[in-house]
CSV table of C-alpha atoms and ligand atoms in Angstrom, one decimal:
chain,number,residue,atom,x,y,z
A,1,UNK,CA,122.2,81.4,99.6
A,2,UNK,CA,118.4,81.1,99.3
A,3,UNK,CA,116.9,83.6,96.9
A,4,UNK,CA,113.4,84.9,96.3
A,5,UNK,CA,112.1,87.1,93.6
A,6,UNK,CA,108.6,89.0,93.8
A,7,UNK,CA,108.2,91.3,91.0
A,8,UNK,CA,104.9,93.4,90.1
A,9,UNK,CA,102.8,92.5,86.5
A,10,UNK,CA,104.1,94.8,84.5
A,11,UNK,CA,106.7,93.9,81.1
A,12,UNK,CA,109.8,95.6,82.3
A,13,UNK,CA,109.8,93.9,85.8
A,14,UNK,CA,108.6,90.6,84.2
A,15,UNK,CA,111.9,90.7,82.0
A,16,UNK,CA,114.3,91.5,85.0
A,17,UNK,CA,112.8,88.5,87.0
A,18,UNK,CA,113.0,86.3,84.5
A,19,UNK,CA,116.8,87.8,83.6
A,20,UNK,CA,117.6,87.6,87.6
A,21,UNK,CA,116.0,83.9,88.1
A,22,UNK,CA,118.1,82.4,85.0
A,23,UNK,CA,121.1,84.1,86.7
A,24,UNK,CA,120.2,82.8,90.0
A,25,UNK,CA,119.5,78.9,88.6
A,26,UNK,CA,123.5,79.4,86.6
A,27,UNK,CA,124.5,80.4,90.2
A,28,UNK,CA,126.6,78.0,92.1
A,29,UNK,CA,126.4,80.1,95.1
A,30,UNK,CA,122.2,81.1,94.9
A,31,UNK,CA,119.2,78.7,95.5
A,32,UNK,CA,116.1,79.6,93.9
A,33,UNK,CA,113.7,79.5,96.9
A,34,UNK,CA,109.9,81.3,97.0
A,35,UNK,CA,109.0,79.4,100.2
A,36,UNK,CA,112.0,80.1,102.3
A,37,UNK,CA,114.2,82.6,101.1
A,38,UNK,CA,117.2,84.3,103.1
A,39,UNK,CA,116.6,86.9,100.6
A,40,UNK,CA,114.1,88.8,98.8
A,41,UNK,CA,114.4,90.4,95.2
A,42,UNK,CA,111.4,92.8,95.0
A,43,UNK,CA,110.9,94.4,91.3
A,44,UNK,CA,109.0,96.8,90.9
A,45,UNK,CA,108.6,99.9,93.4
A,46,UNK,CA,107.6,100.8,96.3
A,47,UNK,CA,104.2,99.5,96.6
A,48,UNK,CA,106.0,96.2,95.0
A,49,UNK,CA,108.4,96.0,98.4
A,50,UNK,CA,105.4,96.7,100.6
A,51,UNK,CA,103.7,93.6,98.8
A,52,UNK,CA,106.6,91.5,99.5
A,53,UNK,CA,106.8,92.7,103.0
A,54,UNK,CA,103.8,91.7,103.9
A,55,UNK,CA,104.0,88.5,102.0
A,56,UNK,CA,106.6,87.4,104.0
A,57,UNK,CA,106.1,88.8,107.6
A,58,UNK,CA,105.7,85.6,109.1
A,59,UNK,CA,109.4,85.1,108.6
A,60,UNK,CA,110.3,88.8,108.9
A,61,UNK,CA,113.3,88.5,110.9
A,62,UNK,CA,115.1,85.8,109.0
A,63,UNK,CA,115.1,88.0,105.6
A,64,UNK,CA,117.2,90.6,103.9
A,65,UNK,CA,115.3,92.7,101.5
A,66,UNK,CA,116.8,94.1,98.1
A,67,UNK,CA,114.7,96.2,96.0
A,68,UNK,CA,115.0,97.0,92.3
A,69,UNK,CA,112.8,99.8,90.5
A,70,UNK,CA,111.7,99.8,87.1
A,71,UNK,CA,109.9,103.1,87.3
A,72,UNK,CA,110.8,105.7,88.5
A,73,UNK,CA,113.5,106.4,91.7
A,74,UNK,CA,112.0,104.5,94.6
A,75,UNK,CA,112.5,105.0,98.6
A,76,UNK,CA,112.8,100.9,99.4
A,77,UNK,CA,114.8,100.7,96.4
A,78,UNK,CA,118.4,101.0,95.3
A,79,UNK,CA,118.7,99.2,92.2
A,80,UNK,CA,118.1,99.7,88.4
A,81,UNK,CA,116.6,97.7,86.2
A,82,UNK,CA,119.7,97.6,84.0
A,83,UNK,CA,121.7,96.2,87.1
A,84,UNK,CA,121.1,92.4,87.2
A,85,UNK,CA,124.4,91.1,86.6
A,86,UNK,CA,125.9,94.1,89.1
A,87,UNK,CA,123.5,92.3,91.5
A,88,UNK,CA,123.9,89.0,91.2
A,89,UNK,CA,127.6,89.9,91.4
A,90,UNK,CA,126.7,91.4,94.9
A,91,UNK,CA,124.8,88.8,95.9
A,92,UNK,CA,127.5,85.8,95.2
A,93,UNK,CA,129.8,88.0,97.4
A,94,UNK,CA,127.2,88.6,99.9
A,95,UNK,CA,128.6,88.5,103.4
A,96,UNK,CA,125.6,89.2,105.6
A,97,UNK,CA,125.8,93.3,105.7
A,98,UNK,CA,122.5,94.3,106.4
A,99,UNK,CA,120.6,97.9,107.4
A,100,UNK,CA,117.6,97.4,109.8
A,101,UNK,CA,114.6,100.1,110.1
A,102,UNK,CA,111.9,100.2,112.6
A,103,UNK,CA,108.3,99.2,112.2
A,104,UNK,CA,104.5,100.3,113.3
A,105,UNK,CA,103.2,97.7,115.7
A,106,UNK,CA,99.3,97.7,115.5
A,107,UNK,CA,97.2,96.4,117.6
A,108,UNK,CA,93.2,96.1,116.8
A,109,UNK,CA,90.6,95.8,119.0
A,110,UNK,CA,86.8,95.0,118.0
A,111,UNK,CA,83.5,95.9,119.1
A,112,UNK,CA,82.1,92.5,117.7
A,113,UNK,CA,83.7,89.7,120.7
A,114,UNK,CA,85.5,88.6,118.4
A,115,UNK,CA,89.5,88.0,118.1
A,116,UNK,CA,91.8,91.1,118.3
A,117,UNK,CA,94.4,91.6,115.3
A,118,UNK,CA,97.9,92.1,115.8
A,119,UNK,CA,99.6,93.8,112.3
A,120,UNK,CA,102.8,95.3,111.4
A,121,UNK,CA,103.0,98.2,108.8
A,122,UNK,CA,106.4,99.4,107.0
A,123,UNK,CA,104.9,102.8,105.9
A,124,UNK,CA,102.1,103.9,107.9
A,125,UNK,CA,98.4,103.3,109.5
A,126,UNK,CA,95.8,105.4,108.7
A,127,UNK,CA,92.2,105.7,110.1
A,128,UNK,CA,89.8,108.1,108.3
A,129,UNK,CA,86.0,108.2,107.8
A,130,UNK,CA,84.7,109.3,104.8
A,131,UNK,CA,80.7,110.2,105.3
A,132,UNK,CA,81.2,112.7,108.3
A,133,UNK,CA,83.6,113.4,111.0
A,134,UNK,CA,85.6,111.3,112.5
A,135,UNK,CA,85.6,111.8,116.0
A,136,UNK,CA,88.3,110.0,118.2
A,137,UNK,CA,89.8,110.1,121.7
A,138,UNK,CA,94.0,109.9,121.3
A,139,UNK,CA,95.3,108.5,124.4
A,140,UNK,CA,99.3,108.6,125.2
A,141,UNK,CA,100.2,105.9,127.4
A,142,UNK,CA,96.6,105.1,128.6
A,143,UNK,CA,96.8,108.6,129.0
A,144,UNK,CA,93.4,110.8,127.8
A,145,UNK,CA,95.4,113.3,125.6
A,146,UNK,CA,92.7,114.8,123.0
A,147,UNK,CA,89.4,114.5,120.9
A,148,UNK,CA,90.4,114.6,117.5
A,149,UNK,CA,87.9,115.6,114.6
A,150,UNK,CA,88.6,116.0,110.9
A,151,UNK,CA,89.2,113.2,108.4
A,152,UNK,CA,91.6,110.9,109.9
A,153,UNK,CA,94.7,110.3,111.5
A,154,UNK,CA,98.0,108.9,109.8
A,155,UNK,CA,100.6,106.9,112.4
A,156,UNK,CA,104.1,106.1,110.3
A,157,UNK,CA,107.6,104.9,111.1
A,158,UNK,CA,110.2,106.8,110.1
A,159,UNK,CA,110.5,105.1,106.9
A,160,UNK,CA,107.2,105.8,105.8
A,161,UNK,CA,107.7,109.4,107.0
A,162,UNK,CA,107.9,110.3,103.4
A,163,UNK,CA,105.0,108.8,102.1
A,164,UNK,CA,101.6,109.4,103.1
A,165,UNK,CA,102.8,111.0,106.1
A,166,UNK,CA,104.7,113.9,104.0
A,167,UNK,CA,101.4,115.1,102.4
A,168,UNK,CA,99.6,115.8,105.3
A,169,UNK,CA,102.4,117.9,106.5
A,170,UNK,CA,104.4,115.4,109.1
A,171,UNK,CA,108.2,115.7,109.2
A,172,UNK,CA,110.4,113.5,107.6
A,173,UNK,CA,112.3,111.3,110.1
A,174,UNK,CA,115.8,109.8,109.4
A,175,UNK,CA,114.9,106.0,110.5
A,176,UNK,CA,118.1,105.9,112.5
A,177,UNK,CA,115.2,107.2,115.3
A,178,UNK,CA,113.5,104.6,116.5
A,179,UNK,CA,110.0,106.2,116.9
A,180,UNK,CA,106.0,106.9,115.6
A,181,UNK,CA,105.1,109.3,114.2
A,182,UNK,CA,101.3,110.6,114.4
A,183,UNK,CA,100.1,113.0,111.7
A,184,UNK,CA,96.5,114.6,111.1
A,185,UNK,CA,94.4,114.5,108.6
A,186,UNK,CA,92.5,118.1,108.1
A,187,UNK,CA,91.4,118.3,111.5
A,188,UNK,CA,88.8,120.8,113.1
A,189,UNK,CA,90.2,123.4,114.8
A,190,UNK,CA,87.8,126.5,116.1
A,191,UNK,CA,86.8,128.0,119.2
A,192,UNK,CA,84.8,124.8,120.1
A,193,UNK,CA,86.6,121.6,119.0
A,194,UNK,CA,90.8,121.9,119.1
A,195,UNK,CA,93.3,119.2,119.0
A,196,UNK,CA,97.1,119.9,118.8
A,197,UNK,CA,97.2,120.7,115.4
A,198,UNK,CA,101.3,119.2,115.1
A,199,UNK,CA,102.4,115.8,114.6
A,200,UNK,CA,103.9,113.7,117.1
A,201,UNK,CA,106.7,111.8,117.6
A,202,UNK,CA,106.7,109.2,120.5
A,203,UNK,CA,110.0,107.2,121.7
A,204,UNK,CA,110.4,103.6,122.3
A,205,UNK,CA,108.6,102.9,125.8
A,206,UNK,CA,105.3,104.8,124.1
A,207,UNK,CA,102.4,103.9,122.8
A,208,UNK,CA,99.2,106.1,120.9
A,209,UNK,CA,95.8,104.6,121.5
A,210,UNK,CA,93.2,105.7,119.3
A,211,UNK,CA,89.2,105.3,120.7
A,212,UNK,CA,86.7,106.7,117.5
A,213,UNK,CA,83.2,107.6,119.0
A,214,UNK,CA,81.6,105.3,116.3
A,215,UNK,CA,82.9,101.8,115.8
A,216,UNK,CA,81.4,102.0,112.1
A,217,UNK,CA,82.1,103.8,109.0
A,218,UNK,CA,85.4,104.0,109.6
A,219,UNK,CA,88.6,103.0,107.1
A,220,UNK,CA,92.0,101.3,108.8
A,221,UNK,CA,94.6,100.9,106.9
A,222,UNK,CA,97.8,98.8,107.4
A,223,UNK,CA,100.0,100.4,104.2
A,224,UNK,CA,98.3,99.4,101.1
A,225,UNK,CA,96.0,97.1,102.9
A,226,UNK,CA,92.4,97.7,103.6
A,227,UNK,CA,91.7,95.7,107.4
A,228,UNK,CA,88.9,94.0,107.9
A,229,UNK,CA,85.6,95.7,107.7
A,230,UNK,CA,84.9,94.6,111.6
A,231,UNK,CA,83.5,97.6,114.1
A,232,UNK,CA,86.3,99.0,116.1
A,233,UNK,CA,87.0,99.7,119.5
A,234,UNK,CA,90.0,100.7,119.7
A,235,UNK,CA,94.1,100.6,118.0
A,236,UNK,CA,96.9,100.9,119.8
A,237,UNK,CA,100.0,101.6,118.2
A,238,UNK,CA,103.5,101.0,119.2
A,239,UNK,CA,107.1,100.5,117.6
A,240,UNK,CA,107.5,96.8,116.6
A,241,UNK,CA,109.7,94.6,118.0
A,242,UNK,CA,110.4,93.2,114.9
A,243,UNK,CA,112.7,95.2,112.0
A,244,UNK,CA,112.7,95.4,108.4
A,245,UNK,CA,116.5,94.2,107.1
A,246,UNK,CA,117.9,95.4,103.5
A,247,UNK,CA,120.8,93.7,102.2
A,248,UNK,CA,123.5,96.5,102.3
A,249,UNK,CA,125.5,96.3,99.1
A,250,UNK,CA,125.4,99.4,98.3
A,251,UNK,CA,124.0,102.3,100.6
A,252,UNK,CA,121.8,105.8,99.5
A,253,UNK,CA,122.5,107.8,102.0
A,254,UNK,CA,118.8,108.9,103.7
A,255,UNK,CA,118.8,112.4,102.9
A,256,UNK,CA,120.2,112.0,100.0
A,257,UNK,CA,117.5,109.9,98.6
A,258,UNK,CA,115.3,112.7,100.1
A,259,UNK,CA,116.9,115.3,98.5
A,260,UNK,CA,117.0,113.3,95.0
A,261,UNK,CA,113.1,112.2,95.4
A,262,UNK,CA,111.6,115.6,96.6
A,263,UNK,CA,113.9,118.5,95.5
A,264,UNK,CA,115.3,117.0,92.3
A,265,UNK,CA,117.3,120.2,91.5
A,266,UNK,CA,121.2,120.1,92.8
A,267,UNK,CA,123.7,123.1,93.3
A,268,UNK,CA,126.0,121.8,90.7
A,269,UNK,CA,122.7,121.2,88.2
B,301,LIG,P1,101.8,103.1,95.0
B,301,LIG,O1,102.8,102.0,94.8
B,301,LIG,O2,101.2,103.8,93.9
B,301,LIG,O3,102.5,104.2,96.0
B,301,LIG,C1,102.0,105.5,96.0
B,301,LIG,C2,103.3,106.4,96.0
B,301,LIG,O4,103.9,106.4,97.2
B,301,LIG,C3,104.3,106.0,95.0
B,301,LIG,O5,104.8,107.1,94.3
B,301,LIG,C4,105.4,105.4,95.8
B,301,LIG,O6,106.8,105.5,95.3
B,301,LIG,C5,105.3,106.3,97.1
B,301,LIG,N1,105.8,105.7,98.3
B,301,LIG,C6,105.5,104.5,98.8
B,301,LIG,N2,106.2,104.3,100.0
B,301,LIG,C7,107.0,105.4,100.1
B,301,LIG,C8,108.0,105.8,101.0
B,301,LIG,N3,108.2,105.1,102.1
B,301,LIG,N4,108.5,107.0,100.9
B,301,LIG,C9,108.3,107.8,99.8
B,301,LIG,N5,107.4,107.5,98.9
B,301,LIG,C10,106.8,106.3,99.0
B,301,LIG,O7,100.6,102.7,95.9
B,301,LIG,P2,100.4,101.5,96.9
B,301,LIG,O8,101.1,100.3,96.5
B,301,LIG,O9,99.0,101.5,97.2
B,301,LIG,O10,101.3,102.1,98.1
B,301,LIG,C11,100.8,102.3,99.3
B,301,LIG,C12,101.4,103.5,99.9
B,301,LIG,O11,100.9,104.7,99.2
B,301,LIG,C13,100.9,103.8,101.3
B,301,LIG,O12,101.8,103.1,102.2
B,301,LIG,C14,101.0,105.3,101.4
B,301,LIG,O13,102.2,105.7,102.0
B,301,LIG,C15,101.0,105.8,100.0
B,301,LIG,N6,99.8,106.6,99.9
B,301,LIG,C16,100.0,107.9,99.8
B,301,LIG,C17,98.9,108.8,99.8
B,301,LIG,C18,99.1,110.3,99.7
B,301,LIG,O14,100.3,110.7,99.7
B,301,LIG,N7,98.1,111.1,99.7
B,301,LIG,C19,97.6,108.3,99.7
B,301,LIG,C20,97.4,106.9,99.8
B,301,LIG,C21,98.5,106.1,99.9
């Protein structure tokens, strides 16, 4: 089995890659292989397995995912530090088990004639302004369905439900829904602008288009990425075709992982 590592800078996940790559070369069963892996080793965290996400999303669909932390507790991954040899275990026995979570299509059109961009986020989209209000129509399926004003609007999968789109109070979704999630970000409400005011949840056959009244000064993002500094007309966004796999060794259960990142503090504690 072809095996990839991508592992953040700092010294504890530079030891475990270089602990998991000596194991993987002793392997009979693993191939060390950066260019065309069947599975990728993220070390790190979080923002390490979004890096390697998007590092790889040409191949997306041919990849399993394992992610080990060497910080602290991470949502994307299930594996310790101390845990090489536990892993590589796992991975010599590897039969194919795999757990699949839906992704944020986006697709960007701009102001400028030139080429539209097609991305895919793991976590979550946001589009904020800075200097001012940002001032947006949201359409539902091509449908007008409010003027939003305030600082910016968050669109996640259910995966990213508890990251960016947790602190500016959307729901946490189990990502056994396939579905989008749209969240704001300290919108205006008074007696003369009003938008909803709740975040939104749209199924499978639906899609969000986002319009802002001023193609400049605004700030897209595509998880940790910054996109493209080009004026914008408008982003549509949609559930992806395409999946995220994990190799399934060994399985957190959702809210449990939930419960152990956010609350911390258990009945029998
Ligand atoms: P990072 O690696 O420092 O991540 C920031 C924090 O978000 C970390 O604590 C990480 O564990 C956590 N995180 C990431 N994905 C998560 C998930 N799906 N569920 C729960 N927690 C998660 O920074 P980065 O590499 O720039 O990561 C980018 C991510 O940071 C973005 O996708 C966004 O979700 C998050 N972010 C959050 C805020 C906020 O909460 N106000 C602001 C900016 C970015």
């Amino acid at each position: 089995m072809r095996v990839a590592i991508y592992s953040n800078d700092g010294s504890t996940s530079n030891k475990v890659a270089s602990q998991l790559k000596a194991k993987i070369k002793d392997s009979d069963k693993l191939n060390y292989d950066g260019l065309n892996p069947e599975i990728v080793i993220s070390v790190g965290g979080d923002g390490t397995l979004l890096s390697a996400f998007h590092h790889y999303i040409d191949s997306i669909n041919k990849i399993r995912f394992v992610g080990i932390h060497t910080g602290h507790l991470g949502f994307y991954t299930d594996w310790r530090d101390y845990e090489v040899q536990q892993l590589v275990d796992s991975l010599e026995d590897d039969n194919g088990q795999s757990v699949s979570y839906p992704l944020l299509s986006i697709d960007i059109k701009y102001k400028d004639g030139g080429p539209s961009d097609s991305m895919v986020a793991l976590n979550e989209s946001t589009l904020k302004r800075v200097n001012g209000t940002m001032v947006t129509d949201v359409n539902i399926k091509d449908e007008f369905f409010e003027k939003f004003r305030g600082d910016g609007l968050c669109v996640s999968t259910p995966t990213g439900s508890t990251a960016y789109n947790k602190s500016v109070s959307g729901a946490i979704i189990s990502p056994q829904f396939n579905a989008v999630q749209v969240s704001e970000m300290a919108s205006i409400n008074n007696r003369v602008f009003r938008t909803l005011g709740s975040p939104i949840i749209i199924p499978p056959n639906e899609w969000i288009t986002i319009i802002p009244d001023d193609p400049y000064h605004n700030i897209l993002t595509c998880d940790q990425l910054l996109v493209k500094n080009r004026p914008i007309e408008s982003i549509t966004y949609s559930i992806s075709n395409d999946r995220i796999y994990f190799a399934q060794y060994r399985h957190t259960h959702f809210w449990k992982r939930v419960s152990n990142s956010f609350i911390g503090v258990h009945k029998d504690d």
